XYZ file of C-alpha atoms in Angstrom:
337
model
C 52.997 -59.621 23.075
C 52.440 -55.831 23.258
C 54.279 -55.342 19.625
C 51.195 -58.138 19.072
C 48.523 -56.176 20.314
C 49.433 -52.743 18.910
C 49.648 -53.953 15.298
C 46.009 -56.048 15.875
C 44.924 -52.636 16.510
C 46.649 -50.691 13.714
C 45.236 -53.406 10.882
C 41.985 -53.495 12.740
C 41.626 -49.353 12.272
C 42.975 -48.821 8.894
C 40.103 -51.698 7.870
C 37.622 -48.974 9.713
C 38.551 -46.415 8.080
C 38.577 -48.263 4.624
C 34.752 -49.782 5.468
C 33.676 -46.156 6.650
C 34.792 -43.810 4.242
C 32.953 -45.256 1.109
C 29.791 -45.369 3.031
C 29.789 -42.026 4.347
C 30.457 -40.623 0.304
C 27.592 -42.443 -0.488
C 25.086 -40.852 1.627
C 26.328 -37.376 1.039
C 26.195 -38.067 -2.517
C 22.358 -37.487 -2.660
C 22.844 -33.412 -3.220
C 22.920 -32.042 -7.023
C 24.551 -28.645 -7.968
C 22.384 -27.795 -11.403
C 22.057 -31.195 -12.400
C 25.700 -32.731 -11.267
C 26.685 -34.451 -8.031
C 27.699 -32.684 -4.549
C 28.863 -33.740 -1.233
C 26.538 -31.649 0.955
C 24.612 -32.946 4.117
C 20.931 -33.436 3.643
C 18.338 -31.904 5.374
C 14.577 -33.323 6.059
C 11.382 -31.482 6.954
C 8.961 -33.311 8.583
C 4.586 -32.949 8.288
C 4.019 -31.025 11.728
C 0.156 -29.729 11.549
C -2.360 -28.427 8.841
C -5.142 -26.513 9.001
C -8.140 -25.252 6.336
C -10.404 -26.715 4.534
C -12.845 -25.667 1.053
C -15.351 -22.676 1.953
C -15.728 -19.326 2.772
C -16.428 -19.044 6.388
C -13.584 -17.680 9.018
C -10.207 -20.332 8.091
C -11.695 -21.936 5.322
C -9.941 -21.538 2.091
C -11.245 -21.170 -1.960
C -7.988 -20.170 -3.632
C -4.941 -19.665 -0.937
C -1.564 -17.826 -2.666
C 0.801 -16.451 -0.074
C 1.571 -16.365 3.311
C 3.589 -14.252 5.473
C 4.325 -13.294 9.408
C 4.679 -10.257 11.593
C 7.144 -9.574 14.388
C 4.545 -11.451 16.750
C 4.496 -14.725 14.389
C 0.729 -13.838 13.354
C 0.176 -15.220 9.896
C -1.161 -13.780 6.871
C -2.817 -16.242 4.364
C -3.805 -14.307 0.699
C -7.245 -15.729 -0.969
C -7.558 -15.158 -4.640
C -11.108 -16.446 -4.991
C -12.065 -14.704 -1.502
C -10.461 -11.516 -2.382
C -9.171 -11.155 0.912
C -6.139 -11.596 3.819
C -6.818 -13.729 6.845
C -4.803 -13.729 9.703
C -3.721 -16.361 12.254
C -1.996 -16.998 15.296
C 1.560 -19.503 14.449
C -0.966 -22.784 14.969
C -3.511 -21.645 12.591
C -6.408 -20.131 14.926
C -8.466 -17.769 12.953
C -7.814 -14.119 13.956
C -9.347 -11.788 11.231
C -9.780 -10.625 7.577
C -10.299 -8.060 5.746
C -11.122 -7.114 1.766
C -13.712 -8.229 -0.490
C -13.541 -7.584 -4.164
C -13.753 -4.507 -5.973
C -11.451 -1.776 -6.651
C -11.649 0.921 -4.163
C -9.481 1.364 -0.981
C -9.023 -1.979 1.098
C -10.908 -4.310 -1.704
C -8.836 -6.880 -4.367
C -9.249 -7.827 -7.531
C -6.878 -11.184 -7.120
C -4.720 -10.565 -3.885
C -1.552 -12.398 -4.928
C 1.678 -11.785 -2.746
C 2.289 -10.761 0.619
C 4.951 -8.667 2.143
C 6.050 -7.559 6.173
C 8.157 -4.806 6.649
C 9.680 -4.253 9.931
C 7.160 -2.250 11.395
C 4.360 -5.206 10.627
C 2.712 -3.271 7.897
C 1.157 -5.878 5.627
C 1.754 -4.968 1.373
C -0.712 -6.880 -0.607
C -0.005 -7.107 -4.186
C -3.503 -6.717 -5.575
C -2.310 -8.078 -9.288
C -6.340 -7.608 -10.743
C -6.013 -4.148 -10.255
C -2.263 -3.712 -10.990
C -1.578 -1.691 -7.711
C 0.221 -2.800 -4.532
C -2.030 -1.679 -1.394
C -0.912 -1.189 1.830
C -2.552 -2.103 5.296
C -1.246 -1.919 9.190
C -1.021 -5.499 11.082
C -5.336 -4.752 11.685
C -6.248 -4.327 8.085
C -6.316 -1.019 8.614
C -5.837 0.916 4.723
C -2.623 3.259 4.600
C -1.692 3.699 1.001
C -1.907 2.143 -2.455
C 0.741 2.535 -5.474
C -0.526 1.664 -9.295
C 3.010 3.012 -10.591
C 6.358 3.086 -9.232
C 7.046 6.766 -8.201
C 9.377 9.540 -10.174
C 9.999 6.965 -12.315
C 12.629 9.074 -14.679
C 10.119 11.280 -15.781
C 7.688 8.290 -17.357
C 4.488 7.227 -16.174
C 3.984 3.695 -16.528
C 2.035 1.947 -14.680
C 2.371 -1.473 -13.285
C 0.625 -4.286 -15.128
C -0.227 -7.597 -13.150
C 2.399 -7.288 -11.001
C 3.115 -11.077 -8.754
C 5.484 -10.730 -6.112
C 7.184 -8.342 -4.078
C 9.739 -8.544 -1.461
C 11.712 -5.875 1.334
C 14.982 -6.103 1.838
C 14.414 -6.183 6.056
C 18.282 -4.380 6.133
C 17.988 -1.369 3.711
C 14.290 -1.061 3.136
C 14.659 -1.248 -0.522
C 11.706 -3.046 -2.460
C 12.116 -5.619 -5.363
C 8.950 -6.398 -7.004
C 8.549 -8.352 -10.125
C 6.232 -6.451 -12.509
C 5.623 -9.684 -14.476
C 3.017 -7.861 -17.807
C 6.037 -5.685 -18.640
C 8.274 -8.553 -18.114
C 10.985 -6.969 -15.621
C 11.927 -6.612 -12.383
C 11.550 -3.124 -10.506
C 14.067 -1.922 -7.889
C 12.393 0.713 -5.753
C 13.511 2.671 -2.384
C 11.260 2.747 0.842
C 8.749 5.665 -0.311
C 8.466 3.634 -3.874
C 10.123 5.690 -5.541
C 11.750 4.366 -8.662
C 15.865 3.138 -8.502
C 16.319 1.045 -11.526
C 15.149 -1.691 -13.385
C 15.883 -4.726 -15.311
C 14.870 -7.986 -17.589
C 12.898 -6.496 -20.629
C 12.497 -3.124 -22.049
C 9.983 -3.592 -24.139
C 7.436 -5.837 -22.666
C 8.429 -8.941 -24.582
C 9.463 -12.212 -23.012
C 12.644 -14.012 -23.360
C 14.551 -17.340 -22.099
C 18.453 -15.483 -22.070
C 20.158 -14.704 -18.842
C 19.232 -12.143 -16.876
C 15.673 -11.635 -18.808
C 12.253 -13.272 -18.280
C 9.543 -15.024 -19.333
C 6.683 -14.129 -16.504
C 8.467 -13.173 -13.906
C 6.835 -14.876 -11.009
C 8.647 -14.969 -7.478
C 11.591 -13.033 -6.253
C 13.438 -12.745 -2.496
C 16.144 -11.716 -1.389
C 19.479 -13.311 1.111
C 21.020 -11.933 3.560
C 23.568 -10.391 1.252
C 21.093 -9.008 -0.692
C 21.658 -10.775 -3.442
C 17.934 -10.981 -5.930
C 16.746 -14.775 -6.566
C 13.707 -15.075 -9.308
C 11.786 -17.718 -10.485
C 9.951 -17.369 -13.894
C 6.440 -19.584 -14.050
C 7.693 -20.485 -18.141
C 11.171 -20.859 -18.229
C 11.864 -24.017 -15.863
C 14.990 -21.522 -13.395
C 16.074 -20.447 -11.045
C 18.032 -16.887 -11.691
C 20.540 -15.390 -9.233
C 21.169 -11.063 -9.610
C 23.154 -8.632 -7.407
C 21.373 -6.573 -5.712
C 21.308 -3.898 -8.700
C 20.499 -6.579 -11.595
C 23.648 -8.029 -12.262
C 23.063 -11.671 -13.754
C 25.228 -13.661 -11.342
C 24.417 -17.413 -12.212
C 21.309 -19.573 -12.836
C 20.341 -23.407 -12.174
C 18.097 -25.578 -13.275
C 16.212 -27.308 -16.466
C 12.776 -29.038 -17.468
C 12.508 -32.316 -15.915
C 10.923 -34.334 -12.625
C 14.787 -34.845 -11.046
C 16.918 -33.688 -8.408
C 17.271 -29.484 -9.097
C 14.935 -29.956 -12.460
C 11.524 -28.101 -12.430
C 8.158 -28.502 -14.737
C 6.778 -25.807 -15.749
C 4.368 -23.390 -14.476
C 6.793 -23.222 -12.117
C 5.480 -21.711 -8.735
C 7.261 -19.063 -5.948
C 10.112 -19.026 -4.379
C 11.332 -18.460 -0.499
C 14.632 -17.604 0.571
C 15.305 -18.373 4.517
C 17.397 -15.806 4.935
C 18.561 -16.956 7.977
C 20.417 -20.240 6.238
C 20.567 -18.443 2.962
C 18.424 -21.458 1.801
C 15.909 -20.937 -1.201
C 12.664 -23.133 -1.223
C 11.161 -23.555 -4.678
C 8.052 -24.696 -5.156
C 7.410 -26.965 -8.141
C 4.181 -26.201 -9.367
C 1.326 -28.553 -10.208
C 2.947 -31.586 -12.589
C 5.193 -32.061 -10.098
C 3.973 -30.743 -6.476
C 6.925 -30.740 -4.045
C 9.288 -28.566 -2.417
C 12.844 -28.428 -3.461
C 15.578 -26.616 -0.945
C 18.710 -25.096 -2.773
C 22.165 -23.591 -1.111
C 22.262 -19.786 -2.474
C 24.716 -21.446 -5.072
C 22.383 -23.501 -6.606
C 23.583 -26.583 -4.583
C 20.591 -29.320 -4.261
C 20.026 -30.220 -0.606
C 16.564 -32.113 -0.058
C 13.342 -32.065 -1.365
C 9.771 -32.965 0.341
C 6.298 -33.400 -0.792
C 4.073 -35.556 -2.981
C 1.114 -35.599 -4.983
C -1.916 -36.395 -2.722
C -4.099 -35.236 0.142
C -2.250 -36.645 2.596
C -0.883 -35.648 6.008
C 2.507 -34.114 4.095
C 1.059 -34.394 0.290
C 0.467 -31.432 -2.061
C -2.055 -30.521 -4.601
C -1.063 -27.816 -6.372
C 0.530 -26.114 -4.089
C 1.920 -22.482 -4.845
C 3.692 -20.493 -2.210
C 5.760 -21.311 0.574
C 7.794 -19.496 3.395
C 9.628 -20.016 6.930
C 8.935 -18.391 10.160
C 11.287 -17.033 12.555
C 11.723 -20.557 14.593
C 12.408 -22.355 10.769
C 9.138 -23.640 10.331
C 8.187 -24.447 6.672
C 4.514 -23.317 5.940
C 3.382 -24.261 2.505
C 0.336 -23.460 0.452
C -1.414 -26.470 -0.370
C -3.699 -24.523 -2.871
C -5.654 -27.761 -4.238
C -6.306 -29.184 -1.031
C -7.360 -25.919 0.230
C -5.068 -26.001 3.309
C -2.321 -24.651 5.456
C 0.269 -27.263 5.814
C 3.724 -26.798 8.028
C 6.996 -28.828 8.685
C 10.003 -28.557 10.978
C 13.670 -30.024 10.117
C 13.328 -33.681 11.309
């Protein structure tokens, strides 16, 4: 009777494990590595709150790029049709701003990208008049550079320059100076380090050169992701310009991008990169830092959770996901769910 009983229980757990396995390979089978299938775990993000709306009174919106956060977990939103930086508290009250357009000290001419160092002082990439400007946490002007400095004895200038990002370790600055079609390594003070992509100005689809250079960030190895808003990829560097790898092709599927191709994030916390997918196809799509599909979230609409050409997101120190939602002239933010 026991001999019974103990090979019941035998058949009845090798038919488990025969019923459970296949299952289990099908669910993880919804990841993509540049186009081919990957066993990773997915992640979701869920619609948490929004905020914004169209205008141009105190946390209303006419053309919102970036957004960025200080030690405190303030928020900085970028305005390309206000010509200005507004700042929030983490749920979106209204704080301050600063700028108007023009070209003198403190004033934009198309405020694109936001970076925080570690001390919370605020660069603004102020692409209209191809300088990067400088502000403490109140909006309060410190310095402006047009040019990278001692730049091997040259003295040229940036030209509409789209993204820049600090490596939070070292200090060192990576901004992509997308008219001369390259990416600029600089140290703390700006001074120039090296270079790479083209040397002549002109655009290109090979590895490890660019066609608009558009969004750039950095992992916690240091390691150099950019995005390019033509060329539908994602391409991975060292952090001197080595070409490492690159993922990605023209198309609406898992790890495919259309073009005009917006910014990317990279949580450096999960070494996770969040691309956003531009206008043809608004959603965000969440990579591994080896090109390894995980989820994606987001559609076209202006729903709770919908996009309309949306164009930058990023994650705060807690992991929340706060995304541009450009067309709908909003703040929107999700949490893993």
């Amino acid at each position: 009777m026991v001999f019974s009983n103990l090979t019941h229980i035998l058949i009845c757990s090798m038919l488990l494990v025969f019923f459970i396995l296949p299952e289990r390979n099908l669910i993880m089978d919804n990841t993509v590595l540049g186009g081919k299938e990957e066993l990773l775990s997915p992640i979701n993000y869920c619609f948490n709150f929004k905020w914004g709306s169209e205008g141009s009174a105190n946390g209303q919106f006419l053309r919102p790029h970036d957004v960025n956060f200080d030690s405190k977990g303030n928020v900085y939103v970028s305005d390309r049709d206000r010509n200005d930086i507004q700042k929030f508290t983490p749920n979106g009250t209204f704080l301050m701003k600063w700028g108007s357009e023009g070209n003198n000290a403190g004033q934009f001419n198309v405020p694109y990208s936001i970076e925080v160092d570690p001390f919370d002082n605020i660069y603004v990439v102020d692409r209209g008049n191809d300088r990067i400007q400088k502000f403490d946490e109140n909006g309060k002007f410190v310095k402006q550079w047009d040019r990278p400095e001692n730049i091997n004895g040259t003295d040229q200038e940036f030209a509409s320059p789209e993204d820049i990002v600090i490596n939070q370790k070292t200090g060192v600055i990576y901004i992509t100076d997308t008219g001369n079609e390259r990416v600029l390594k600089l140290d703390r003070n700006f001074s120039y380090i090296l270079q790479w992509g083209s040397d002549d100005g002109q655009t290109s689809s090979e590895r490890g050169k660019f066609d608009h250079p558009h969004g750039i960030d950095v992992d916690s190895k240091g390691d150099v992701y950019v995005n390019e808003l033509e060329n539908p990829r994602i391409q991975k560097f060292d952090e001197n310009g080595k070409f490492v790898k690159q993922w990605g092709s023209e198309g609406k599927g898992k790890g495919e991008f259309t073009p005009l191709l917006e910014h990317l994030e990279v949580d450096s916390k999960q070494d996770m990169i969040f691309m956003v997918d531009g206008a043809l196809n608004p959603r965000i799509q969440v990579f591994d830092t080896n090109g390894n599909f995980t989820t994606t979230f987001g559609t076209s609409g202006n729903g709770d959770g919908q996009f309309s050409k949306p164009e930058h997101v990023n994650i705060d120190s807690s992991g929340n996901v706060y995304v541009v939602d450009r067309g709908n002239q909003r703040m929107q933010v999700f949490s893993q769910c």
